[in-house]
C-alpha cells in the first residue's frame, strides 16, 4: 500500500481517523449548540429599508440624511386609492373623509394625513386618494404588512361598492415584506426536497443521503448563527435577499462538495481494506480540489465588498461565510460521519475491498471516447452553438424593474398603482424631493417647476437654513420617463448658483441604484476573473489551462444570458431584469462553474502525470463526469427553488443560474473542455514541466479508448 505523503497526508488522516472522527463530531456538536439557536434570530437583524441598499455616496442617500431634519428617516408614504367607475357620490367622499381621520389615529402616523384628493372627472370624480405618512420605526419591515392590512380594513368597511387599494412606497413595501415572509422555511423545504431527491437518485441508497443532508443542515445553522452575530455586533448588512441566497448557496455548494468527497471515498474503499485509510486517501486526493473550489467561490463572493451598492457589498461576506462553513463541514464532519457509520451506509451497493471499478464503461467514458475521435470538430461545433445562444444577450433588457414588474403576480399595491395612474398624475404620492440652501429656495423652486414633466411644486419648507420642496411628476418614478424627469430636475437645480441643491425621492433611489449597479458590474467582473485565474494557475501549475477554462466559463455565461433573455421575453413575460442581474449571474456562474473545472482538471492532471494528457483527460472525464453531473443537477435544483418566491428578481436569478449550471456540467465540462484539452494536448500545461510528459503509445491508448482495459 502506498504511503500518503507527509504534511497534507497527516492533515488528511485527522477528520476520519480512529480517534479524530470523534473529536470532530464533538467539536461540531459544540458549534451547533452555541450557534444553532442564533440561526433562528437572523430575520431579527435583517435590514430591508431602502437606505440599506443604496451606496453611501449617492445623492438620494444624502437627501435622506438631510430629510431627517424635517421628518423621521423611517417615514414612508402609503396611498389609499378609492375607485368607482360611475363616479364617487357625496356619501362616498364623506366616508373617505372619515377614513382619513381614522388613518391619522393609527399608531405610526405622526404627521398630517393628506386627503381626500378627488380626481378631475366631471360631473363626478371617479377616484380619490389619501396620502398617509407612516413612520414605521426601526423594525418597520416587520410592522409594515400589519399597518397596511389595518388601513385596508378601515377603508373597506362599508365601502358600498367602492374599490379600495393601498399602494405607494408603503403599499409596495408591505407586499414585498409579505413576499419575504416565510422565505427561509419555503426555501429550506424546497431545497431539502431537491437535495434529498438528487442524492437518492445518485447514490441509489436509502441511507447514504442522510449524512450529506445532516452535514449541510449543520453547516447552514452554524453559518446563519455566525452571520447573525456579525450583523448584530459588526454592522454587517443582511437583508431578505442575501439571507435567501445564503441558504441556497450552502445547500447547493455544500452538497456538491459532499458528492465529490463521497465519490472519491467510494473509489478508495475498493482499494483499501481499512475505511479510515480509505478516507485519508480520499481527503488527500480530493481535498485540494474541494479546498480550491471553496476558496474560489468564497473569494469571488468577497469581491462583492468592492461594490458601491450596500446590498451587493453585504451579500459578499454573507455568501463567503456560508461557503466557507459548508466547505469546512464537508472536509471534517462528513468524513467523520462516514467513517463512524462504515461501509454499510452505502447499502445496497457496498464498495467492497477489491471490487472492480466500472467507471471506464460508464456514460462519460463513452462520451470521452466519442469526443476523442474528432476533438477539434467537437469543440468548434460546441463553441459555435454556445456563441449563437449568446447572441440572445443582445435582447436582454436590464433597465430595471418597475414596481409592478417586481412581482411575479399582481398584489394589491400593483392594482392600486394602475388605478392611481388612470385618474391622477402617475407620480402622485411619490414626489421628487429637493433640498437646498434656504437663501436660494425661490430660485430652486422656479428651476424645479420649469422642468418638463413636473406637474406642480409645493411651497418650500425651511428649517435650520435648509429648504425642502416636493414636486409631482407626470410620469411614474419607476418608468424611463420618470427617471428622465429626475435627471432633468437634478440638472436644473444643480445649476442654481450657491443653492447646493440635491434631488431625491423614489425616482432618485431607482436611478442611483441603477448607476451603482453599472459601476459594480464594470469593476467586479474583471476582478473576479483575475481572482479565478490566479487560483487556477496555482492549483494547476499552468498558465494556458486557466485561460482556456475561464474562456469556456465566460462563453457559458453569455449563452446563459441569451437563453434567459429568450425565456424572460417570450415565455415568462417578464417586462425587464434588474440592473444587478448580469453581475449576480456572472459571479455565481463563474465561481460555481469553475468548481466543476477544478473537479475535472485536478483529476486530469493527476492522471496525466502518470499516463499523459490524452489518457489523463479520458480517465478524468470518466471518473468525475458522473459526480459532476450529479453536483450540477443538485446546484441547479437548489437555485431553481428561488422561482417559488413571488419576486421577479429572485425568480430570474434562480432560472438563469440553474440553466447556466446545467450548461456547464452537461456541455462545457463534458464536451468543450474535454475536446479543447485533447486538441491542445500536453501543451495545455504550459509552462509547467508536465507539458513535456508525452502520451502513452498509440496502441495502449487505442486499447484504453476501446474500453478493453480499465483506466489506471
PDB file of C-alpha atoms in Angstrom, residues 419-653:
ATOM      1  CA  UNK A 419     -55.914  52.762 -10.765  1.00  0.00           C
ATOM      2  CA  UNK A 420     -53.992  55.772  -9.486  1.00  0.00           C
ATOM      3  CA  UNK A 421     -52.310  56.304 -12.864  1.00  0.00           C
ATOM      4  CA  UNK A 422     -55.705  56.263 -14.633  1.00  0.00           C
ATOM      5  CA  UNK A 423     -57.053  59.195 -12.641  1.00  0.00           C
ATOM      6  CA  UNK A 424     -54.052  61.193 -11.327  1.00  0.00           C
ATOM      7  CA  UNK A 425     -50.574  62.155 -12.460  1.00  0.00           C
ATOM      8  CA  UNK A 426     -48.592  58.918 -12.312  1.00  0.00           C
ATOM      9  CA  UNK A 427     -46.062  60.459  -9.931  1.00  0.00           C
ATOM     10  CA  UNK A 428     -48.697  61.490  -7.387  1.00  0.00           C
ATOM     11  CA  UNK A 429     -47.785  60.447  -3.865  1.00  0.00           C
ATOM     12  CA  UNK A 430     -44.168  59.683  -4.858  1.00  0.00           C
ATOM     13  CA  UNK A 431     -42.748  63.174  -5.451  1.00  0.00           C
ATOM     14  CA  UNK A 432     -39.244  64.232  -6.364  1.00  0.00           C
ATOM     15  CA  UNK A 433     -37.753  65.695  -3.192  1.00  0.00           C
ATOM     16  CA  UNK A 434     -35.337  68.612  -3.401  1.00  0.00           C
ATOM     17  CA  UNK A 435     -33.280  70.099  -0.564  1.00  0.00           C
ATOM     18  CA  UNK A 436     -31.291  73.330  -0.950  1.00  0.00           C
ATOM     19  CA  UNK A 437     -29.906  76.295   0.951  1.00  0.00           C
ATOM     20  CA  UNK A 438     -32.817  78.370   2.266  1.00  0.00           C
ATOM     21  CA  UNK A 439     -31.486  81.609   0.725  1.00  0.00           C
ATOM     22  CA  UNK A 440     -31.918  80.241  -2.798  1.00  0.00           C
ATOM     23  CA  UNK A 441     -35.224  78.450  -2.170  1.00  0.00           C
ATOM     24  CA  UNK A 442     -37.189  80.688  -4.543  1.00  0.00           C
ATOM     25  CA  UNK A 443     -34.747  80.226  -7.422  1.00  0.00           C
ATOM     26  CA  UNK A 444     -34.611  76.482  -6.841  1.00  0.00           C
ATOM     27  CA  UNK A 445     -38.412  76.247  -6.809  1.00  0.00           C
ATOM     28  CA  UNK A 446     -38.616  78.191 -10.076  1.00  0.00           C
ATOM     29  CA  UNK A 447     -35.976  75.997 -11.752  1.00  0.00           C
ATOM     30  CA  UNK A 448     -37.704  72.876 -10.399  1.00  0.00           C
ATOM     31  CA  UNK A 449     -41.148  73.908 -11.664  1.00  0.00           C
ATOM     32  CA  UNK A 450     -39.835  74.781 -15.144  1.00  0.00           C
ATOM     33  CA  UNK A 451     -38.625  71.223 -15.832  1.00  0.00           C
ATOM     34  CA  UNK A 452     -40.788  69.482 -18.470  1.00  0.00           C
ATOM     35  CA  UNK A 453     -42.695  66.606 -16.894  1.00  0.00           C
ATOM     36  CA  UNK A 454     -43.057  68.297 -13.496  1.00  0.00           C
ATOM     37  CA  UNK A 455     -46.760  68.943 -12.871  1.00  0.00           C
ATOM     38  CA  UNK A 456     -46.549  71.006  -9.694  1.00  0.00           C
ATOM     39  CA  UNK A 457     -44.096  72.058  -6.996  1.00  0.00           C
ATOM     40  CA  UNK A 458     -45.150  72.857  -3.447  1.00  0.00           C
ATOM     41  CA  UNK A 459     -44.012  75.798  -1.360  1.00  0.00           C
ATOM     42  CA  UNK A 460     -40.624  75.335   0.300  1.00  0.00           C
ATOM     43  CA  UNK A 461     -40.485  74.322   3.958  1.00  0.00           C
ATOM     44  CA  UNK A 462     -37.488  75.923   5.694  1.00  0.00           C
ATOM     45  CA  UNK A 463     -35.748  74.593   8.778  1.00  0.00           C
ATOM     46  CA  UNK A 464     -32.244  75.313  10.121  1.00  0.00           C
ATOM     47  CA  UNK A 465     -31.217  77.088   6.920  1.00  0.00           C
ATOM     48  CA  UNK A 466     -32.344  74.245   4.649  1.00  0.00           C
ATOM     49  CA  UNK A 467     -35.311  74.406   2.283  1.00  0.00           C
ATOM     50  CA  UNK A 468     -37.316  71.304   1.374  1.00  0.00           C
ATOM     51  CA  UNK A 469     -39.515  71.095  -1.733  1.00  0.00           C
ATOM     52  CA  UNK A 470     -41.688  68.380  -3.250  1.00  0.00           C
ATOM     53  CA  UNK A 471     -42.672  68.154  -6.907  1.00  0.00           C
ATOM     54  CA  UNK A 472     -45.235  65.872  -8.546  1.00  0.00           C
ATOM     55  CA  UNK A 473     -44.277  64.408 -11.916  1.00  0.00           C
ATOM     56  CA  UNK A 474     -46.379  63.418 -14.863  1.00  0.00           C
ATOM     57  CA  UNK A 475     -44.689  60.008 -15.139  1.00  0.00           C
ATOM     58  CA  UNK A 476     -44.387  57.312 -12.505  1.00  0.00           C
ATOM     59  CA  UNK A 477     -40.979  57.314 -10.803  1.00  0.00           C
ATOM     60  CA  UNK A 478     -40.172  53.749 -11.875  1.00  0.00           C
ATOM     61  CA  UNK A 479     -40.641  54.384 -15.616  1.00  0.00           C
ATOM     62  CA  UNK A 480     -37.991  55.580 -18.106  1.00  0.00           C
ATOM     63  CA  UNK A 481     -39.915  58.843 -18.411  1.00  0.00           C
ATOM     64  CA  UNK A 482     -39.935  59.305 -14.649  1.00  0.00           C
ATOM     65  CA  UNK A 483     -36.196  58.644 -14.423  1.00  0.00           C
ATOM     66  CA  UNK A 484     -35.539  61.081 -17.295  1.00  0.00           C
ATOM     67  CA  UNK A 485     -37.539  63.745 -15.462  1.00  0.00           C
ATOM     68  CA  UNK A 486     -35.446  63.130 -12.339  1.00  0.00           C
ATOM     69  CA  UNK A 487     -32.231  63.661 -14.306  1.00  0.00           C
ATOM     70  CA  UNK A 488     -33.618  66.895 -15.770  1.00  0.00           C
ATOM     71  CA  UNK A 489     -34.627  68.105 -12.308  1.00  0.00           C
ATOM     72  CA  UNK A 490     -31.143  67.418 -10.977  1.00  0.00           C
ATOM     73  CA  UNK A 491     -29.556  69.297 -13.867  1.00  0.00           C
ATOM     74  CA  UNK A 492     -31.872  72.245 -13.284  1.00  0.00           C
ATOM     75  CA  UNK A 493     -31.484  72.596  -9.519  1.00  0.00           C
ATOM     76  CA  UNK A 494     -27.747  71.894  -9.582  1.00  0.00           C
ATOM     77  CA  UNK A 495     -27.366  74.861 -11.905  1.00  0.00           C
ATOM     78  CA  UNK A 496     -28.777  77.333  -9.347  1.00  0.00           C
ATOM     79  CA  UNK A 497     -25.710  79.242  -8.019  1.00  0.00           C
ATOM     80  CA  UNK A 498     -24.990  78.799  -4.320  1.00  0.00           C
ATOM     81  CA  UNK A 499     -28.021  76.568  -3.721  1.00  0.00           C
ATOM     82  CA  UNK A 500     -26.136  73.297  -3.156  1.00  0.00           C
ATOM     83  CA  UNK A 501     -29.384  71.645  -4.218  1.00  0.00           C
ATOM     84  CA  UNK A 502     -29.876  67.887  -4.191  1.00  0.00           C
ATOM     85  CA  UNK A 503     -32.752  65.842  -5.638  1.00  0.00           C
ATOM     86  CA  UNK A 504     -34.008  62.623  -4.096  1.00  0.00           C
ATOM     87  CA  UNK A 505     -37.209  60.611  -3.817  1.00  0.00           C
ATOM     88  CA  UNK A 506     -38.339  57.280  -5.262  1.00  0.00           C
ATOM     89  CA  UNK A 507     -37.125  58.010  -8.798  1.00  0.00           C
ATOM     90  CA  UNK A 508     -33.747  59.087  -7.424  1.00  0.00           C
ATOM     91  CA  UNK A 509     -33.446  55.886  -5.399  1.00  0.00           C
ATOM     92  CA  UNK A 510     -34.045  53.804  -8.518  1.00  0.00           C
ATOM     93  CA  UNK A 511     -31.730  55.904 -10.689  1.00  0.00           C
ATOM     94  CA  UNK A 512     -28.841  55.891  -8.195  1.00  0.00           C
ATOM     95  CA  UNK A 513     -29.256  52.157  -7.669  1.00  0.00           C
ATOM     96  CA  UNK A 514     -29.013  51.556 -11.425  1.00  0.00           C
ATOM     97  CA  UNK A 515     -25.904  53.753 -11.664  1.00  0.00           C
ATOM     98  CA  UNK A 516     -24.284  51.895  -8.772  1.00  0.00           C
ATOM     99  CA  UNK A 517     -25.091  48.560 -10.411  1.00  0.00           C
ATOM    100  CA  UNK A 518     -23.354  49.650 -13.604  1.00  0.00           C
ATOM    101  CA  UNK A 519     -20.279  50.695 -11.630  1.00  0.00           C
ATOM    102  CA  UNK A 520     -20.261  47.439  -9.670  1.00  0.00           C
ATOM    103  CA  UNK A 521     -20.591  45.307 -12.803  1.00  0.00           C
ATOM    104  CA  UNK A 522     -17.711  47.061 -14.571  1.00  0.00           C
ATOM    105  CA  UNK A 523     -15.462  46.733 -11.517  1.00  0.00           C
ATOM    106  CA  UNK A 524     -16.289  43.325 -10.070  1.00  0.00           C
ATOM    107  CA  UNK A 525     -16.489  41.186 -13.216  1.00  0.00           C
ATOM    108  CA  UNK A 526     -12.821  41.804 -14.186  1.00  0.00           C
ATOM    109  CA  UNK A 527     -11.808  41.439 -10.533  1.00  0.00           C
ATOM    110  CA  UNK A 528     -13.470  38.030 -10.234  1.00  0.00           C
ATOM    111  CA  UNK A 529     -11.818  36.879 -13.469  1.00  0.00           C
ATOM    112  CA  UNK A 530      -8.385  37.838 -12.122  1.00  0.00           C
ATOM    113  CA  UNK A 531      -9.042  36.045  -8.824  1.00  0.00           C
ATOM    114  CA  UNK A 532     -10.256  32.891 -10.573  1.00  0.00           C
ATOM    115  CA  UNK A 533      -7.279  32.906 -12.949  1.00  0.00           C
ATOM    116  CA  UNK A 534      -4.791  33.190 -10.081  1.00  0.00           C
ATOM    117  CA  UNK A 535      -6.375  30.327  -8.129  1.00  0.00           C
ATOM    118  CA  UNK A 536      -6.473  28.070 -11.194  1.00  0.00           C
ATOM    119  CA  UNK A 537      -2.879  28.941 -12.101  1.00  0.00           C
ATOM    120  CA  UNK A 538      -1.670  27.981  -8.620  1.00  0.00           C
ATOM    121  CA  UNK A 539      -3.774  24.822  -8.459  1.00  0.00           C
ATOM    122  CA  UNK A 540      -2.948  23.524 -11.950  1.00  0.00           C
ATOM    123  CA  UNK A 541       0.583  24.984 -12.014  1.00  0.00           C
ATOM    124  CA  UNK A 542      -0.048  26.242 -15.525  1.00  0.00           C
ATOM    125  CA  UNK A 543      -0.995  29.427 -17.369  1.00  0.00           C
ATOM    126  CA  UNK A 544      -2.603  28.176 -20.566  1.00  0.00           C
ATOM    127  CA  UNK A 545      -5.081  25.815 -18.878  1.00  0.00           C
ATOM    128  CA  UNK A 546      -6.596  28.560 -16.658  1.00  0.00           C
ATOM    129  CA  UNK A 547      -7.070  30.812 -19.688  1.00  0.00           C
ATOM    130  CA  UNK A 548      -8.843  28.039 -21.592  1.00  0.00           C
ATOM    131  CA  UNK A 549     -11.053  27.155 -18.622  1.00  0.00           C
ATOM    132  CA  UNK A 550     -12.031  30.769 -17.936  1.00  0.00           C
ATOM    133  CA  UNK A 551     -12.860  31.281 -21.610  1.00  0.00           C
ATOM    134  CA  UNK A 552     -15.233  28.290 -21.526  1.00  0.00           C
ATOM    135  CA  UNK A 553     -16.991  29.594 -18.404  1.00  0.00           C
ATOM    136  CA  UNK A 554     -17.391  33.090 -19.867  1.00  0.00           C
ATOM    137  CA  UNK A 555     -18.867  31.589 -23.041  1.00  0.00           C
ATOM    138  CA  UNK A 556     -21.232  29.540 -20.900  1.00  0.00           C
ATOM    139  CA  UNK A 557     -22.223  32.712 -19.012  1.00  0.00           C
ATOM    140  CA  UNK A 558     -23.028  34.602 -22.209  1.00  0.00           C
ATOM    141  CA  UNK A 559     -25.026  31.664 -23.581  1.00  0.00           C
ATOM    142  CA  UNK A 560     -26.964  31.563 -20.318  1.00  0.00           C
ATOM    143  CA  UNK A 561     -27.835  35.252 -20.607  1.00  0.00           C
ATOM    144  CA  UNK A 562     -29.006  34.662 -24.174  1.00  0.00           C
ATOM    145  CA  UNK A 563     -31.241  31.745 -23.172  1.00  0.00           C
ATOM    146  CA  UNK A 564     -32.557  33.705 -20.198  1.00  0.00           C
ATOM    147  CA  UNK A 565     -33.423  36.684 -22.391  1.00  0.00           C
ATOM    148  CA  UNK A 566     -35.473  34.447 -24.690  1.00  0.00           C
ATOM    149  CA  UNK A 567     -37.429  32.895 -21.815  1.00  0.00           C
ATOM    150  CA  UNK A 568     -37.911  36.180 -19.969  1.00  0.00           C
ATOM    151  CA  UNK A 569     -39.205  37.960 -23.064  1.00  0.00           C
ATOM    152  CA  UNK A 570     -41.297  35.278 -24.770  1.00  0.00           C
ATOM    153  CA  UNK A 571     -42.172  32.553 -22.247  1.00  0.00           C
ATOM    154  CA  UNK A 572     -42.423  34.092 -18.778  1.00  0.00           C
ATOM    155  CA  UNK A 573     -43.437  37.551 -19.935  1.00  0.00           C
ATOM    156  CA  UNK A 574     -41.133  39.407 -17.540  1.00  0.00           C
ATOM    157  CA  UNK A 575     -41.044  43.061 -18.505  1.00  0.00           C
ATOM    158  CA  UNK A 576     -37.374  43.534 -17.632  1.00  0.00           C
ATOM    159  CA  UNK A 577     -34.491  42.420 -15.456  1.00  0.00           C
ATOM    160  CA  UNK A 578     -32.855  44.238 -12.578  1.00  0.00           C
ATOM    161  CA  UNK A 579     -29.621  46.082 -13.472  1.00  0.00           C
ATOM    162  CA  UNK A 580     -27.770  43.849 -10.989  1.00  0.00           C
ATOM    163  CA  UNK A 581     -28.940  40.678 -12.745  1.00  0.00           C
ATOM    164  CA  UNK A 582     -25.893  40.199 -15.067  1.00  0.00           C
ATOM    165  CA  UNK A 583     -23.450  40.774 -12.203  1.00  0.00           C
ATOM    166  CA  UNK A 584     -25.129  38.299  -9.846  1.00  0.00           C
ATOM    167  CA  UNK A 585     -25.428  35.655 -12.577  1.00  0.00           C
ATOM    168  CA  UNK A 586     -21.792  36.181 -13.555  1.00  0.00           C
ATOM    169  CA  UNK A 587     -20.462  35.866 -10.012  1.00  0.00           C
ATOM    170  CA  UNK A 588     -22.474  32.739  -9.272  1.00  0.00           C
ATOM    171  CA  UNK A 589     -21.882  31.044 -12.619  1.00  0.00           C
ATOM    172  CA  UNK A 590     -18.178  31.811 -12.918  1.00  0.00           C
ATOM    173  CA  UNK A 591     -17.394  30.961  -9.300  1.00  0.00           C
ATOM    174  CA  UNK A 592     -19.540  27.828  -9.261  1.00  0.00           C
ATOM    175  CA  UNK A 593     -18.761  26.858 -12.866  1.00  0.00           C
ATOM    176  CA  UNK A 594     -15.054  26.988 -12.125  1.00  0.00           C
ATOM    177  CA  UNK A 595     -15.804  24.494  -9.346  1.00  0.00           C
ATOM    178  CA  UNK A 596     -16.581  21.863 -11.947  1.00  0.00           C
ATOM    179  CA  UNK A 597     -13.493  22.779 -13.958  1.00  0.00           C
ATOM    180  CA  UNK A 598     -11.438  22.287 -10.810  1.00  0.00           C
ATOM    181  CA  UNK A 599     -13.076  18.942 -10.034  1.00  0.00           C
ATOM    182  CA  UNK A 600     -12.333  17.728 -13.556  1.00  0.00           C
ATOM    183  CA  UNK A 601      -8.907  19.203 -14.263  1.00  0.00           C
ATOM    184  CA  UNK A 602      -7.280  18.312 -10.950  1.00  0.00           C
ATOM    185  CA  UNK A 603      -8.146  14.676 -11.666  1.00  0.00           C
ATOM    186  CA  UNK A 604      -6.957  15.058 -15.272  1.00  0.00           C
ATOM    187  CA  UNK A 605      -3.628  16.452 -14.041  1.00  0.00           C
ATOM    188  CA  UNK A 606      -3.280  13.597 -11.540  1.00  0.00           C
ATOM    189  CA  UNK A 607      -3.812  11.016 -14.297  1.00  0.00           C
ATOM    190  CA  UNK A 608      -1.765  12.940 -16.895  1.00  0.00           C
ATOM    191  CA  UNK A 609       1.277  12.823 -14.634  1.00  0.00           C
ATOM    192  CA  UNK A 610       1.136   9.003 -14.896  1.00  0.00           C
ATOM    193  CA  UNK A 611      -0.220   8.318 -18.361  1.00  0.00           C
ATOM    194  CA  UNK A 612      -0.016  11.502 -20.427  1.00  0.00           C
ATOM    195  CA  UNK A 613      -2.611  14.174 -21.137  1.00  0.00           C
ATOM    196  CA  UNK A 614      -4.776  12.226 -23.598  1.00  0.00           C
ATOM    197  CA  UNK A 615      -5.440   9.261 -21.352  1.00  0.00           C
ATOM    198  CA  UNK A 616      -5.491  11.599 -18.348  1.00  0.00           C
ATOM    199  CA  UNK A 617      -8.330  13.569 -19.917  1.00  0.00           C
ATOM    200  CA  UNK A 618     -10.371  10.488 -20.782  1.00  0.00           C
ATOM    201  CA  UNK A 619      -9.840   8.900 -17.370  1.00  0.00           C
ATOM    202  CA  UNK A 620     -10.567  12.166 -15.582  1.00  0.00           C
ATOM    203  CA  UNK A 621     -13.817  12.619 -17.503  1.00  0.00           C
ATOM    204  CA  UNK A 622     -14.854   9.013 -16.931  1.00  0.00           C
ATOM    205  CA  UNK A 623     -14.229   9.152 -13.174  1.00  0.00           C
ATOM    206  CA  UNK A 624     -15.594  12.643 -12.451  1.00  0.00           C
ATOM    207  CA  UNK A 625     -18.283  13.006 -15.133  1.00  0.00           C
ATOM    208  CA  UNK A 626     -20.970  11.273 -13.110  1.00  0.00           C
ATOM    209  CA  UNK A 627     -20.317  13.146  -9.882  1.00  0.00           C
ATOM    210  CA  UNK A 628     -20.054  16.490 -11.695  1.00  0.00           C
ATOM    211  CA  UNK A 629     -23.376  15.818 -13.400  1.00  0.00           C
ATOM    212  CA  UNK A 630     -25.000  14.951 -10.078  1.00  0.00           C
ATOM    213  CA  UNK A 631     -23.471  18.025  -8.446  1.00  0.00           C
ATOM    214  CA  UNK A 632     -24.725  20.218 -11.261  1.00  0.00           C
ATOM    215  CA  UNK A 633     -28.237  18.826 -11.005  1.00  0.00           C
ATOM    216  CA  UNK A 634     -28.263  19.448  -7.245  1.00  0.00           C
ATOM    217  CA  UNK A 635     -26.992  23.019  -7.595  1.00  0.00           C
ATOM    218  CA  UNK A 636     -29.349  23.785 -10.468  1.00  0.00           C
ATOM    219  CA  UNK A 637     -32.258  22.389  -8.497  1.00  0.00           C
ATOM    220  CA  UNK A 638     -31.464  24.369  -5.363  1.00  0.00           C
ATOM    221  CA  UNK A 639     -31.175  27.640  -7.294  1.00  0.00           C
ATOM    222  CA  UNK A 640     -34.352  26.827  -9.198  1.00  0.00           C
ATOM    223  CA  UNK A 641     -36.280  26.866  -5.916  1.00  0.00           C
ATOM    224  CA  UNK A 642     -35.805  30.638  -5.877  1.00  0.00           C
ATOM    225  CA  UNK A 643     -38.524  30.594  -8.514  1.00  0.00           C
ATOM    226  CA  UNK A 644     -41.007  29.546  -5.830  1.00  0.00           C
ATOM    227  CA  UNK A 645     -40.880  33.093  -4.434  1.00  0.00           C
ATOM    228  CA  UNK A 646     -43.225  35.759  -5.859  1.00  0.00           C
ATOM    229  CA  UNK A 647     -40.355  38.164  -6.586  1.00  0.00           C
ATOM    230  CA  UNK A 648     -39.219  38.614 -10.180  1.00  0.00           C
ATOM    231  CA  UNK A 649     -35.547  39.274  -9.440  1.00  0.00           C
ATOM    232  CA  UNK A 650     -35.080  36.066  -7.447  1.00  0.00           C
ATOM    233  CA  UNK A 651     -37.119  34.053  -9.951  1.00  0.00           C
ATOM    234  CA  UNK A 652     -34.943  35.354 -12.807  1.00  0.00           C
ATOM    235  CA  UNK A 653     -31.738  34.747 -10.861  1.00  0.00           C
TER     236      UNK A 653
END
